Amino acid sequence: GAVVSQHPSRVICKSGTSVKIECRSLDFQATTMFWYRQFPKQSLMLMATSNEGSKATYEQGVEKDKFLINHASLTLSTLTVTSAHPEDSSFYICSASEGEGYEQYFGPGTRLTVT
Amino acid sequence: GEDVEQSLFLSVREGDSSVINCTYTDSSSTYLYWYKQEPGAGLQLLTYIFSNMDMKQDQRLTVLLNKKDKHLSLRIADTQTGDSAIYFCAETGGTSYGKLTFGQGTILTVHP
């Protein structure tokens, strides 16, 4: 149980375009979903927290107009990177939790490369 | 803000025990976690411990928590080559419940 999927696993896009990454909880209802960014050989940096049906809470320094998060249902959250720039190239990982949220389950990650 | 620190590298021989250490600063931490990340993959939750516990054992994994010193450790018994990965400790609690703060990760290398 507690499986989280992400799609796509890898994506290459051109500068200036937008790309959407999906995060799904497959066998549980995710009250809260989190989006992280991980640079090579570094730890995870929390970008934002989203609860179903409400606006995401962004961490300091994360541009909400650039990284659009939509938590449309209890099993789906999307992250859209708008006007992508090579600096946005990174590994994006989502996680999901249900109930009180003390167990977070992570997706396999999405490797974004912006050319 | 909260801070979580880990040593960056650990190298052990197959069959030996591995001990990965972590320190944290947030005295209001409620849950502390160990995650495993293999190359190019997401994070796998290995185990977690509630802050009112001192120890938790789960098969080859033993977690020790010293709340006074804010020190967490993960012991892997009979380490195998498949255990080679990056191990992250993380904490949550206090005013930022549900939000995980991660350490930098410890790269565990297991030699045959």
JSON list of C-alpha atoms in Angstrom, two decimals:
[
{"chain": "A", "resi": 1, "resn": "GLY", "atom": "CA", "xyz": [0.00, 0.00, 0.00]},
{"chain": "A", "resi": 2, "resn": "ALA", "atom": "CA", "xyz": [0.83, 3.74, 0.12]},
{"chain": "A", "resi": 3, "resn": "VAL", "atom": "CA", "xyz": [2.01, 4.06, -3.47]},
{"chain": "A", "resi": 4, "resn": "VAL", "atom": "CA", "xyz": [2.60, 7.44, -5.05]},
{"chain": "A", "resi": 5, "resn": "SER", "atom": "CA", "xyz": [3.22, 7.80, -8.77]},
{"chain": "A", "resi": 6, "resn": "GLN", "atom": "CA", "xyz": [4.58, 10.67, -10.81]},
{"chain": "A", "resi": 7, "resn": "HIS", "atom": "CA", "xyz": [4.26, 11.35, -14.48]},
{"chain": "A", "resi": 8, "resn": "PRO", "atom": "CA", "xyz": [6.32, 11.86, -16.50]},
{"chain": "A", "resi": 9, "resn": "SER", "atom": "CA", "xyz": [9.47, 10.33, -15.08]},
{"chain": "A", "resi": 10, "resn": "ARG", "atom": "CA", "xyz": [11.61, 12.36, -17.43]},
{"chain": "A", "resi": 11, "resn": "VAL", "atom": "CA", "xyz": [10.84, 15.41, -19.54]},
{"chain": "A", "resi": 12, "resn": "ILE", "atom": "CA", "xyz": [12.89, 17.64, -21.76]},
{"chain": "A", "resi": 13, "resn": "CYS", "atom": "CA", "xyz": [11.44, 20.97, -22.78]},
{"chain": "A", "resi": 14, "resn": "LYS", "atom": "CA", "xyz": [12.61, 24.13, -24.46]},
{"chain": "A", "resi": 15, "resn": "SER", "atom": "CA", "xyz": [13.15, 27.42, -22.68]},
{"chain": "A", "resi": 16, "resn": "GLY", "atom": "CA", "xyz": [10.00, 29.48, -22.47]},
{"chain": "A", "resi": 17, "resn": "THR", "atom": "CA", "xyz": [7.60, 26.57, -22.59]},
{"chain": "A", "resi": 18, "resn": "SER", "atom": "CA", "xyz": [5.55, 25.18, -19.71]},
{"chain": "A", "resi": 19, "resn": "VAL", "atom": "CA", "xyz": [5.60, 21.65, -18.41]},
{"chain": "A", "resi": 20, "resn": "LYS", "atom": "CA", "xyz": [3.16, 19.87, -16.11]},
{"chain": "A", "resi": 21, "resn": "ILE", "atom": "CA", "xyz": [4.10, 17.14, -13.67]},
{"chain": "A", "resi": 22, "resn": "GLU", "atom": "CA", "xyz": [1.43, 14.94, -12.11]},
{"chain": "A", "resi": 23, "resn": "CYS", "atom": "CA", "xyz": [1.52, 13.32, -8.71]},
{"chain": "A", "resi": 24, "resn": "ARG", "atom": "CA", "xyz": [-1.02, 10.66, -7.82]},
{"chain": "A", "resi": 25, "resn": "SER", "atom": "CA", "xyz": [-1.70, 8.65, -4.70]},
{"chain": "A", "resi": 26, "resn": "LEU", "atom": "CA", "xyz": [-2.77, 5.27, -6.03]},
{"chain": "A", "resi": 27, "resn": "ASP", "atom": "CA", "xyz": [-4.22, 3.47, -3.04]},
{"chain": "A", "resi": 28, "resn": "PHE", "atom": "CA", "xyz": [-5.05, 6.12, -0.50]},
{"chain": "A", "resi": 29, "resn": "GLN", "atom": "CA", "xyz": [-6.58, 9.56, -0.29]},
{"chain": "A", "resi": 30, "resn": "ALA", "atom": "CA", "xyz": [-3.95, 12.20, 0.14]},
{"chain": "A", "resi": 31, "resn": "THR", "atom": "CA", "xyz": [-5.12, 14.97, 2.42]},
{"chain": "A", "resi": 32, "resn": "THR", "atom": "CA", "xyz": [-1.88, 16.79, 1.84]},
{"chain": "A", "resi": 33, "resn": "MET", "atom": "CA", "xyz": [0.67, 16.69, -0.94]},
{"chain": "A", "resi": 34, "resn": "PHE", "atom": "CA", "xyz": [4.13, 18.20, -0.91]},
{"chain": "A", "resi": 35, "resn": "TRP", "atom": "CA", "xyz": [6.40, 19.21, -3.76]},
{"chain": "A", "resi": 36, "resn": "TYR", "atom": "CA", "xyz": [10.17, 19.06, -3.37]},
{"chain": "A", "resi": 37, "resn": "ARG", "atom": "CA", "xyz": [13.09, 19.95, -5.56]},
{"chain": "A", "resi": 38, "resn": "GLN", "atom": "CA", "xyz": [16.39, 18.13, -5.37]},
{"chain": "A", "resi": 39, "resn": "PHE", "atom": "CA", "xyz": [19.63, 19.31, -6.89]},
{"chain": "A", "resi": 40, "resn": "PRO", "atom": "CA", "xyz": [22.38, 16.79, -7.73]},
{"chain": "A", "resi": 41, "resn": "LYS", "atom": "CA", "xyz": [24.01, 15.34, -4.65]},
{"chain": "A", "resi": 42, "resn": "GLN", "atom": "CA", "xyz": [21.93, 17.55, -2.39]},
{"chain": "A", "resi": 43, "resn": "SER", "atom": "CA", "xyz": [19.03, 17.20, -0.05]},
{"chain": "A", "resi": 44, "resn": "LEU", "atom": "CA", "xyz": [15.39, 17.87, -0.79]},
{"chain": "A", "resi": 45, "resn": "MET", "atom": "CA", "xyz": [14.09, 21.41, -0.67]},
{"chain": "A", "resi": 46, "resn": "LEU", "atom": "CA", "xyz": [10.40, 21.80, 0.08]},
{"chain": "A", "resi": 47, "resn": "MET", "atom": "CA", "xyz": [8.76, 24.03, -2.48]},
{"chain": "A", "resi": 48, "resn": "ALA", "atom": "CA", "xyz": [5.13, 24.02, -1.40]},
{"chain": "A", "resi": 49, "resn": "THR", "atom": "CA", "xyz": [2.43, 22.22, 0.52]},
{"chain": "A", "resi": 50, "resn": "SER", "atom": "CA", "xyz": [-0.99, 21.68, -0.97]},
{"chain": "A", "resi": 51, "resn": "ASN", "atom": "CA", "xyz": [-4.26, 20.57, 0.53]},
{"chain": "A", "resi": 52, "resn": "GLU", "atom": "CA", "xyz": [-7.11, 19.35, -1.61]},
{"chain": "A", "resi": 53, "resn": "GLY", "atom": "CA", "xyz": [-9.39, 22.16, -2.70]},
{"chain": "A", "resi": 54, "resn": "SER", "atom": "CA", "xyz": [-7.33, 25.01, -1.31]},
{"chain": "A", "resi": 55, "resn": "LYS", "atom": "CA", "xyz": [-4.45, 27.14, -2.45]},
{"chain": "A", "resi": 56, "resn": "ALA", "atom": "CA", "xyz": [-0.94, 25.84, -2.01]},
{"chain": "A", "resi": 57, "resn": "THR", "atom": "CA", "xyz": [1.34, 27.24, 0.65]},
{"chain": "A", "resi": 58, "resn": "TYR", "atom": "CA", "xyz": [4.69, 28.15, -0.85]},
{"chain": "A", "resi": 59, "resn": "GLU", "atom": "CA", "xyz": [8.01, 28.19, 0.96]},
{"chain": "A", "resi": 60, "resn": "GLN", "atom": "CA", "xyz": [9.98, 31.38, 1.14]},
{"chain": "A", "resi": 61, "resn": "GLY", "atom": "CA", "xyz": [11.82, 32.11, -2.08]},
{"chain": "A", "resi": 62, "resn": "VAL", "atom": "CA", "xyz": [9.61, 29.91, -4.27]},
{"chain": "A", "resi": 63, "resn": "GLU", "atom": "CA", "xyz": [7.78, 31.88, -6.95]},
{"chain": "A", "resi": 64, "resn": "LYS", "atom": "CA", "xyz": [4.14, 30.86, -6.91]},
{"chain": "A", "resi": 65, "resn": "ASP", "atom": "CA", "xyz": [3.49, 32.33, -10.36]},
{"chain": "A", "resi": 66, "resn": "LYS", "atom": "CA", "xyz": [6.28, 30.25, -11.82]},
{"chain": "A", "resi": 67, "resn": "PHE", "atom": "CA", "xyz": [5.52, 26.99, -10.05]},
{"chain": "A", "resi": 68, "resn": "LEU", "atom": "CA", "xyz": [1.76, 26.55, -10.25]},
{"chain": "A", "resi": 69, "resn": "ILE", "atom": "CA", "xyz": [0.34, 23.88, -7.99]},
{"chain": "A", "resi": 70, "resn": "ASN", "atom": "CA", "xyz": [-3.16, 22.49, -8.26]},
{"chain": "A", "resi": 71, "resn": "HIS", "atom": "CA", "xyz": [-4.50, 19.88, -5.85]},
{"chain": "A", "resi": 72, "resn": "ALA", "atom": "CA", "xyz": [-7.70, 19.10, -7.70]},
{"chain": "A", "resi": 73, "resn": "SER", "atom": "CA", "xyz": [-8.69, 15.93, -5.89]},
{"chain": "A", "resi": 74, "resn": "LEU", "atom": "CA", "xyz": [-7.67, 13.73, -2.99]},
{"chain": "A", "resi": 75, "resn": "THR", "atom": "CA", "xyz": [-5.53, 11.63, -5.31]},
{"chain": "A", "resi": 76, "resn": "LEU", "atom": "CA", "xyz": [-4.03, 14.15, -7.73]},
{"chain": "A", "resi": 77, "resn": "SER", "atom": "CA", "xyz": [-1.78, 17.17, -7.49]},
{"chain": "A", "resi": 78, "resn": "THR", "atom": "CA", "xyz": [-0.05, 18.86, -10.40]},
{"chain": "A", "resi": 79, "resn": "LEU", "atom": "CA", "xyz": [2.99, 21.10, -10.58]},
{"chain": "A", "resi": 80, "resn": "THR", "atom": "CA", "xyz": [3.30, 23.28, -13.66]},
{"chain": "A", "resi": 81, "resn": "VAL", "atom": "CA", "xyz": [6.62, 24.94, -14.33]},
{"chain": "A", "resi": 82, "resn": "THR", "atom": "CA", "xyz": [5.79, 28.00, -16.42]},
{"chain": "A", "resi": 83, "resn": "SER", "atom": "CA", "xyz": [8.17, 29.78, -18.79]},
{"chain": "A", "resi": 84, "resn": "ALA", "atom": "CA", "xyz": [10.78, 27.17, -18.08]},
{"chain": "A", "resi": 85, "resn": "HIS", "atom": "CA", "xyz": [14.40, 28.24, -17.89]},
{"chain": "A", "resi": 86, "resn": "PRO", "atom": "CA", "xyz": [17.54, 26.08, -17.85]},
{"chain": "A", "resi": 87, "resn": "GLU", "atom": "CA", "xyz": [17.93, 26.97, -14.16]},
{"chain": "A", "resi": 88, "resn": "ASP", "atom": "CA", "xyz": [14.67, 25.10, -13.53]},
{"chain": "A", "resi": 89, "resn": "SER", "atom": "CA", "xyz": [16.32, 21.85, -14.58]},
{"chain": "A", "resi": 90, "resn": "SER", "atom": "CA", "xyz": [16.17, 19.62, -11.55]},
{"chain": "A", "resi": 91, "resn": "PHE", "atom": "CA", "xyz": [14.67, 16.51, -9.98]},
{"chain": "A", "resi": 92, "resn": "TYR", "atom": "CA", "xyz": [11.16, 17.21, -8.73]},
{"chain": "A", "resi": 93, "resn": "ILE", "atom": "CA", "xyz": [9.68, 14.86, -6.16]},
{"chain": "A", "resi": 94, "resn": "CYS", "atom": "CA", "xyz": [6.21, 14.86, -4.69]},
{"chain": "A", "resi": 95, "resn": "SER", "atom": "CA", "xyz": [5.00, 13.22, -1.53]},
{"chain": "A", "resi": 96, "resn": "ALA", "atom": "CA", "xyz": [1.58, 12.56, -0.12]},
{"chain": "A", "resi": 97, "resn": "SER", "atom": "CA", "xyz": [0.13, 11.93, 3.28]},
{"chain": "A", "resi": 98, "resn": "GLU", "atom": "CA", "xyz": [-3.29, 11.10, 4.62]},
{"chain": "A", "resi": 99, "resn": "GLY", "atom": "CA", "xyz": [-4.92, 11.77, 7.92]},
{"chain": "A", "resi": 100, "resn": "GLU", "atom": "CA", "xyz": [-2.59, 13.43, 10.39]},
{"chain": "A", "resi": 101, "resn": "GLY", "atom": "CA", "xyz": [0.22, 13.31, 7.90]},
{"chain": "A", "resi": 102, "resn": "TYR", "atom": "CA", "xyz": [3.02, 11.90, 9.99]},
{"chain": "A", "resi": 103, "resn": "GLU", "atom": "CA", "xyz": [3.78, 9.35, 7.28]},
{"chain": "A", "resi": 104, "resn": "GLN", "atom": "CA", "xyz": [4.75, 10.84, 3.96]},
{"chain": "A", "resi": 105, "resn": "TYR", "atom": "CA", "xyz": [5.08, 8.63, 0.92]},
{"chain": "A", "resi": 106, "resn": "PHE", "atom": "CA", "xyz": [7.20, 9.80, -1.94]},
{"chain": "A", "resi": 107, "resn": "GLY", "atom": "CA", "xyz": [6.80, 9.49, -5.66]},
{"chain": "A", "resi": 108, "resn": "PRO", "atom": "CA", "xyz": [9.66, 8.26, -7.85]},
{"chain": "A", "resi": 109, "resn": "GLY", "atom": "CA", "xyz": [10.50, 11.78, -9.01]},
{"chain": "A", "resi": 110, "resn": "THR", "atom": "CA", "xyz": [10.53, 13.61, -12.34]},
{"chain": "A", "resi": 111, "resn": "ARG", "atom": "CA", "xyz": [13.75, 14.65, -14.02]},
{"chain": "A", "resi": 112, "resn": "LEU", "atom": "CA", "xyz": [13.19, 17.96, -15.80]},
{"chain": "A", "resi": 113, "resn": "THR", "atom": "CA", "xyz": [15.73, 19.21, -18.30]},
{"chain": "A", "resi": 114, "resn": "VAL", "atom": "CA", "xyz": [15.21, 22.61, -19.89]},
{"chain": "A", "resi": 115, "resn": "THR", "atom": "CA", "xyz": [17.26, 23.25, -23.01]},
{"chain": "B", "resi": 1, "resn": "GLY", "atom": "CA", "xyz": [14.85, 27.61, 11.75]},
{"chain": "B", "resi": 2, "resn": "GLU", "atom": "CA", "xyz": [15.14, 23.88, 12.10]},
{"chain": "B", "resi": 3, "resn": "ASP", "atom": "CA", "xyz": [18.37, 22.23, 11.08]},
{"chain": "B", "resi": 4, "resn": "VAL", "atom": "CA", "xyz": [19.23, 18.60, 10.50]},
{"chain": "B", "resi": 5, "resn": "GLU", "atom": "CA", "xyz": [22.82, 17.45, 10.07]},
{"chain": "B", "resi": 6, "resn": "GLN", "atom": "CA", "xyz": [24.27, 14.18, 8.86]},
{"chain": "B", "resi": 7, "resn": "SER", "atom": "CA", "xyz": [27.71, 12.91, 8.00]},
{"chain": "B", "resi": 8, "resn": "LEU", "atom": "CA", "xyz": [28.06, 12.75, 4.23]},
{"chain": "B", "resi": 9, "resn": "PHE", "atom": "CA", "xyz": [29.74, 9.40, 3.66]},
{"chain": "B", "resi": 10, "resn": "LEU", "atom": "CA", "xyz": [29.89, 5.93, 5.21]},
{"chain": "B", "resi": 11, "resn": "SER", "atom": "CA", "xyz": [31.68, 2.93, 3.81]},
{"chain": "B", "resi": 12, "resn": "VAL", "atom": "CA", "xyz": [31.29, -0.58, 5.23]},
{"chain": "B", "resi": 13, "resn": "ARG", "atom": "CA", "xyz": [32.01, -4.17, 4.26]},
{"chain": "B", "resi": 14, "resn": "GLU", "atom": "CA", "xyz": [29.23, -6.55, 3.40]},
{"chain": "B", "resi": 15, "resn": "GLY", "atom": "CA", "xyz": [28.02, -8.36, 6.49]},
{"chain": "B", "resi": 16, "resn": "ASP", "atom": "CA", "xyz": [29.11, -5.64, 8.90]},
{"chain": "B", "resi": 17, "resn": "SER", "atom": "CA", "xyz": [26.74, -3.31, 10.71]},
{"chain": "B", "resi": 18, "resn": "SER", "atom": "CA", "xyz": [26.26, 0.25, 9.48]},
{"chain": "B", "resi": 19, "resn": "VAL", "atom": "CA", "xyz": [25.46, 3.13, 11.78]},
{"chain": "B", "resi": 20, "resn": "ILE", "atom": "CA", "xyz": [24.27, 6.38, 10.27]},
{"chain": "B", "resi": 21, "resn": "ASN", "atom": "CA", "xyz": [24.04, 9.36, 12.59]},
{"chain": "B", "resi": 22, "resn": "CYS", "atom": "CA", "xyz": [21.92, 12.46, 12.53]},
{"chain": "B", "resi": 23, "resn": "THR", "atom": "CA", "xyz": [21.55, 15.50, 14.79]},
{"chain": "B", "resi": 24, "resn": "TYR", "atom": "CA", "xyz": [18.73, 18.00, 14.81]},
{"chain": "B", "resi": 25, "resn": "THR", "atom": "CA", "xyz": [18.04, 21.29, 16.49]},
{"chain": "B", "resi": 26, "resn": "ASP", "atom": "CA", "xyz": [14.26, 21.51, 16.84]},
{"chain": "B", "resi": 27, "resn": "SER", "atom": "CA", "xyz": [13.42, 20.44, 20.38]},
{"chain": "B", "resi": 28, "resn": "SER", "atom": "CA", "xyz": [9.74, 20.28, 19.46]},
{"chain": "B", "resi": 29, "resn": "SER", "atom": "CA", "xyz": [10.29, 17.61, 16.82]},
{"chain": "B", "resi": 30, "resn": "THR", "atom": "CA", "xyz": [7.50, 15.08, 17.03]},
{"chain": "B", "resi": 31, "resn": "TYR", "atom": "CA", "xyz": [8.42, 12.46, 14.48]},
{"chain": "B", "resi": 32, "resn": "LEU", "atom": "CA", "xyz": [11.84, 11.55, 13.12]},
{"chain": "B", "resi": 33, "resn": "TYR", "atom": "CA", "xyz": [12.28, 9.56, 9.97]},
{"chain": "B", "resi": 34, "resn": "TRP", "atom": "CA", "xyz": [14.76, 7.61, 7.94]},
{"chain": "B", "resi": 35, "resn": "TYR", "atom": "CA", "xyz": [14.40, 7.53, 4.18]},
{"chain": "B", "resi": 36, "resn": "LYS", "atom": "CA", "xyz": [16.43, 5.63, 1.57]},
{"chain": "B", "resi": 37, "resn": "GLN", "atom": "CA", "xyz": [17.07, 6.96, -1.92]},
{"chain": "B", "resi": 38, "resn": "GLU", "atom": "CA", "xyz": [18.55, 4.85, -4.68]},
{"chain": "B", "resi": 39, "resn": "PRO", "atom": "CA", "xyz": [20.06, 6.53, -7.77]},
{"chain": "B", "resi": 40, "resn": "GLY", "atom": "CA", "xyz": [17.48, 8.31, -9.91]},
{"chain": "B", "resi": 41, "resn": "ALA", "atom": "CA", "xyz": [14.61, 7.27, -7.66]},
{"chain": "B", "resi": 42, "resn": "GLY", "atom": "CA", "xyz": [12.32, 8.83, -5.11]},
{"chain": "B", "resi": 43, "resn": "LEU", "atom": "CA", "xyz": [12.53, 8.32, -1.39]},
{"chain": "B", "resi": 44, "resn": "GLN", "atom": "CA", "xyz": [11.50, 5.14, 0.35]},
{"chain": "B", "resi": 45, "resn": "LEU", "atom": "CA", "xyz": [10.30, 5.47, 3.92]},
{"chain": "B", "resi": 46, "resn": "LEU", "atom": "CA", "xyz": [12.33, 2.98, 5.96]},
{"chain": "B", "resi": 47, "resn": "THR", "atom": "CA", "xyz": [11.13, 3.70, 9.44]},
{"chain": "B", "resi": 48, "resn": "TYR", "atom": "CA", "xyz": [10.14, 6.47, 11.78]},
{"chain": "B", "resi": 49, "resn": "ILE", "atom": "CA", "xyz": [10.12, 7.02, 15.51]},
{"chain": "B", "resi": 50, "resn": "PHE", "atom": "CA", "xyz": [7.88, 9.10, 17.70]},
{"chain": "B", "resi": 51, "resn": "SER", "atom": "CA", "xyz": [9.72, 11.51, 19.95]},
{"chain": "B", "resi": 52, "resn": "ASN", "atom": "CA", "xyz": [8.60, 9.82, 23.18]},
{"chain": "B", "resi": 53, "resn": "MET", "atom": "CA", "xyz": [10.37, 6.60, 22.18]},
{"chain": "B", "resi": 54, "resn": "ASP", "atom": "CA", "xyz": [14.04, 5.73, 22.71]},
{"chain": "B", "resi": 55, "resn": "MET", "atom": "CA", "xyz": [14.34, 2.84, 20.34]},
{"chain": "B", "resi": 56, "resn": "LYS", "atom": "CA", "xyz": [12.51, 1.14, 17.53]},
{"chain": "B", "resi": 57, "resn": "GLN", "atom": "CA", "xyz": [13.51, -2.09, 15.87]},
{"chain": "B", "resi": 58, "resn": "ASP", "atom": "CA", "xyz": [12.24, -3.36, 12.54]},
{"chain": "B", "resi": 59, "resn": "GLN", "atom": "CA", "xyz": [13.98, -6.46, 11.20]},
{"chain": "B", "resi": 60, "resn": "ARG", "atom": "CA", "xyz": [17.56, -5.39, 10.31]},
{"chain": "B", "resi": 61, "resn": "LEU", "atom": "CA", "xyz": [16.92, -1.76, 11.21]},
{"chain": "B", "resi": 62, "resn": "THR", "atom": "CA", "xyz": [17.32, -0.27, 14.67]},
{"chain": "B", "resi": 63, "resn": "VAL", "atom": "CA", "xyz": [16.59, 3.38, 15.34]},
{"chain": "B", "resi": 64, "resn": "LEU", "atom": "CA", "xyz": [17.94, 5.00, 18.50]},
{"chain": "B", "resi": 65, "resn": "LEU", "atom": "CA", "xyz": [16.78, 8.40, 19.67]},
{"chain": "B", "resi": 66, "resn": "ASN", "atom": "CA", "xyz": [18.54, 10.48, 22.30]},
{"chain": "B", "resi": 67, "resn": "LYS", "atom": "CA", "xyz": [16.15, 13.34, 22.77]},
{"chain": "B", "resi": 68, "resn": "LYS", "atom": "CA", "xyz": [18.35, 15.11, 25.31]},
{"chain": "B", "resi": 69, "resn": "ASP", "atom": "CA", "xyz": [21.24, 15.31, 22.85]},
{"chain": "B", "resi": 70, "resn": "LYS", "atom": "CA", "xyz": [18.91, 15.60, 19.82]},
{"chain": "B", "resi": 71, "resn": "HIS", "atom": "CA", "xyz": [20.69, 12.68, 18.22]},
{"chain": "B", "resi": 72, "resn": "LEU", "atom": "CA", "xyz": [19.15, 10.04, 15.99]},
{"chain": "B", "resi": 73, "resn": "SER", "atom": "CA", "xyz": [20.86, 6.98, 14.58]},
{"chain": "B", "resi": 74, "resn": "LEU", "atom": "CA", "xyz": [20.01, 4.21, 12.17]},
{"chain": "B", "resi": 75, "resn": "ARG", "atom": "CA", "xyz": [21.74, 0.88, 12.52]},
{"chain": "B", "resi": 76, "resn": "ILE", "atom": "CA", "xyz": [21.57, -1.60, 9.66]},
{"chain": "B", "resi": 77, "resn": "ALA", "atom": "CA", "xyz": [22.57, -5.09, 10.71]},
{"chain": "B", "resi": 78, "resn": "ASP", "atom": "CA", "xyz": [24.24, -7.49, 8.27]},
{"chain": "B", "resi": 79, "resn": "THR", "atom": "CA", "xyz": [24.61, -4.77, 5.63]},
{"chain": "B", "resi": 80, "resn": "GLN", "atom": "CA", "xyz": [24.23, -5.97, 2.06]},
{"chain": "B", "resi": 81, "resn": "THR", "atom": "CA", "xyz": [25.37, -4.47, -1.25]},
{"chain": "B", "resi": 82, "resn": "GLY", "atom": "CA", "xyz": [21.72, -3.70, -1.97]},
{"chain": "B", "resi": 83, "resn": "ASP", "atom": "CA", "xyz": [21.75, -1.34, 1.00]},
{"chain": "B", "resi": 84, "resn": "SER", "atom": "CA", "xyz": [24.09, 1.00, -0.88]},
{"chain": "B", "resi": 85, "resn": "ALA", "atom": "CA", "xyz": [22.11, 4.22, -1.28]},
{"chain": "B", "resi": 86, "resn": "ILE", "atom": "CA", "xyz": [21.67, 7.67, 0.18]},
{"chain": "B", "resi": 87, "resn": "TYR", "atom": "CA", "xyz": [20.00, 7.74, 3.58]},
{"chain": "B", "resi": 88, "resn": "PHE", "atom": "CA", "xyz": [18.17, 10.85, 4.71]},
{"chain": "B", "resi": 89, "resn": "CYS", "atom": "CA", "xyz": [17.01, 11.61, 8.18]},
{"chain": "B", "resi": 90, "resn": "ALA", "atom": "CA", "xyz": [14.13, 14.04, 8.53]},
{"chain": "B", "resi": 91, "resn": "GLU", "atom": "CA", "xyz": [12.03, 15.53, 11.27]},
{"chain": "B", "resi": 92, "resn": "THR", "atom": "CA", "xyz": [8.66, 17.15, 11.62]},
{"chain": "B", "resi": 93, "resn": "GLY", "atom": "CA", "xyz": [6.73, 18.66, 14.45]},
{"chain": "B", "resi": 94, "resn": "GLY", "atom": "CA", "xyz": [6.27, 21.81, 16.45]},
{"chain": "B", "resi": 95, "resn": "THR", "atom": "CA", "xyz": [4.75, 24.62, 14.48]},
{"chain": "B", "resi": 96, "resn": "SER", "atom": "CA", "xyz": [5.51, 23.05, 11.13]},
{"chain": "B", "resi": 97, "resn": "TYR", "atom": "CA", "xyz": [3.71, 19.77, 11.62]},
{"chain": "B", "resi": 98, "resn": "GLY", "atom": "CA", "xyz": [3.67, 17.68, 8.47]},
{"chain": "B", "resi": 99, "resn": "LYS", "atom": "CA", "xyz": [6.48, 19.66, 6.88]},
{"chain": "B", "resi": 100, "resn": "LEU", "atom": "CA", "xyz": [9.65, 17.60, 6.73]},
{"chain": "B", "resi": 101, "resn": "THR", "atom": "CA", "xyz": [13.10, 19.06, 7.26]},
{"chain": "B", "resi": 102, "resn": "PHE", "atom": "CA", "xyz": [15.75, 16.82, 5.74]},
{"chain": "B", "resi": 103, "resn": "GLY", "atom": "CA", "xyz": [19.40, 16.31, 6.47]},
{"chain": "B", "resi": 104, "resn": "GLN", "atom": "CA", "xyz": [21.89, 16.43, 3.63]},
{"chain": "B", "resi": 105, "resn": "GLY", "atom": "CA", "xyz": [21.89, 12.68, 3.23]},
{"chain": "B", "resi": 106, "resn": "THR", "atom": "CA", "xyz": [24.55, 10.05, 3.97]},
{"chain": "B", "resi": 107, "resn": "ILE", "atom": "CA", "xyz": [25.94, 8.10, 1.06]},
{"chain": "B", "resi": 108, "resn": "LEU", "atom": "CA", "xyz": [26.35, 4.51, 2.22]},
{"chain": "B", "resi": 109, "resn": "THR", "atom": "CA", "xyz": [28.70, 2.37, 0.17]},
{"chain": "B", "resi": 110, "resn": "VAL", "atom": "CA", "xyz": [28.82, -1.35, 0.88]},
{"chain": "B", "resi": 111, "resn": "HIS", "atom": "CA", "xyz": [31.89, -3.20, -0.36]},
{"chain": "B", "resi": 112, "resn": "PRO", "atom": "CA", "xyz": [31.81, -6.94, -1.07]}
]
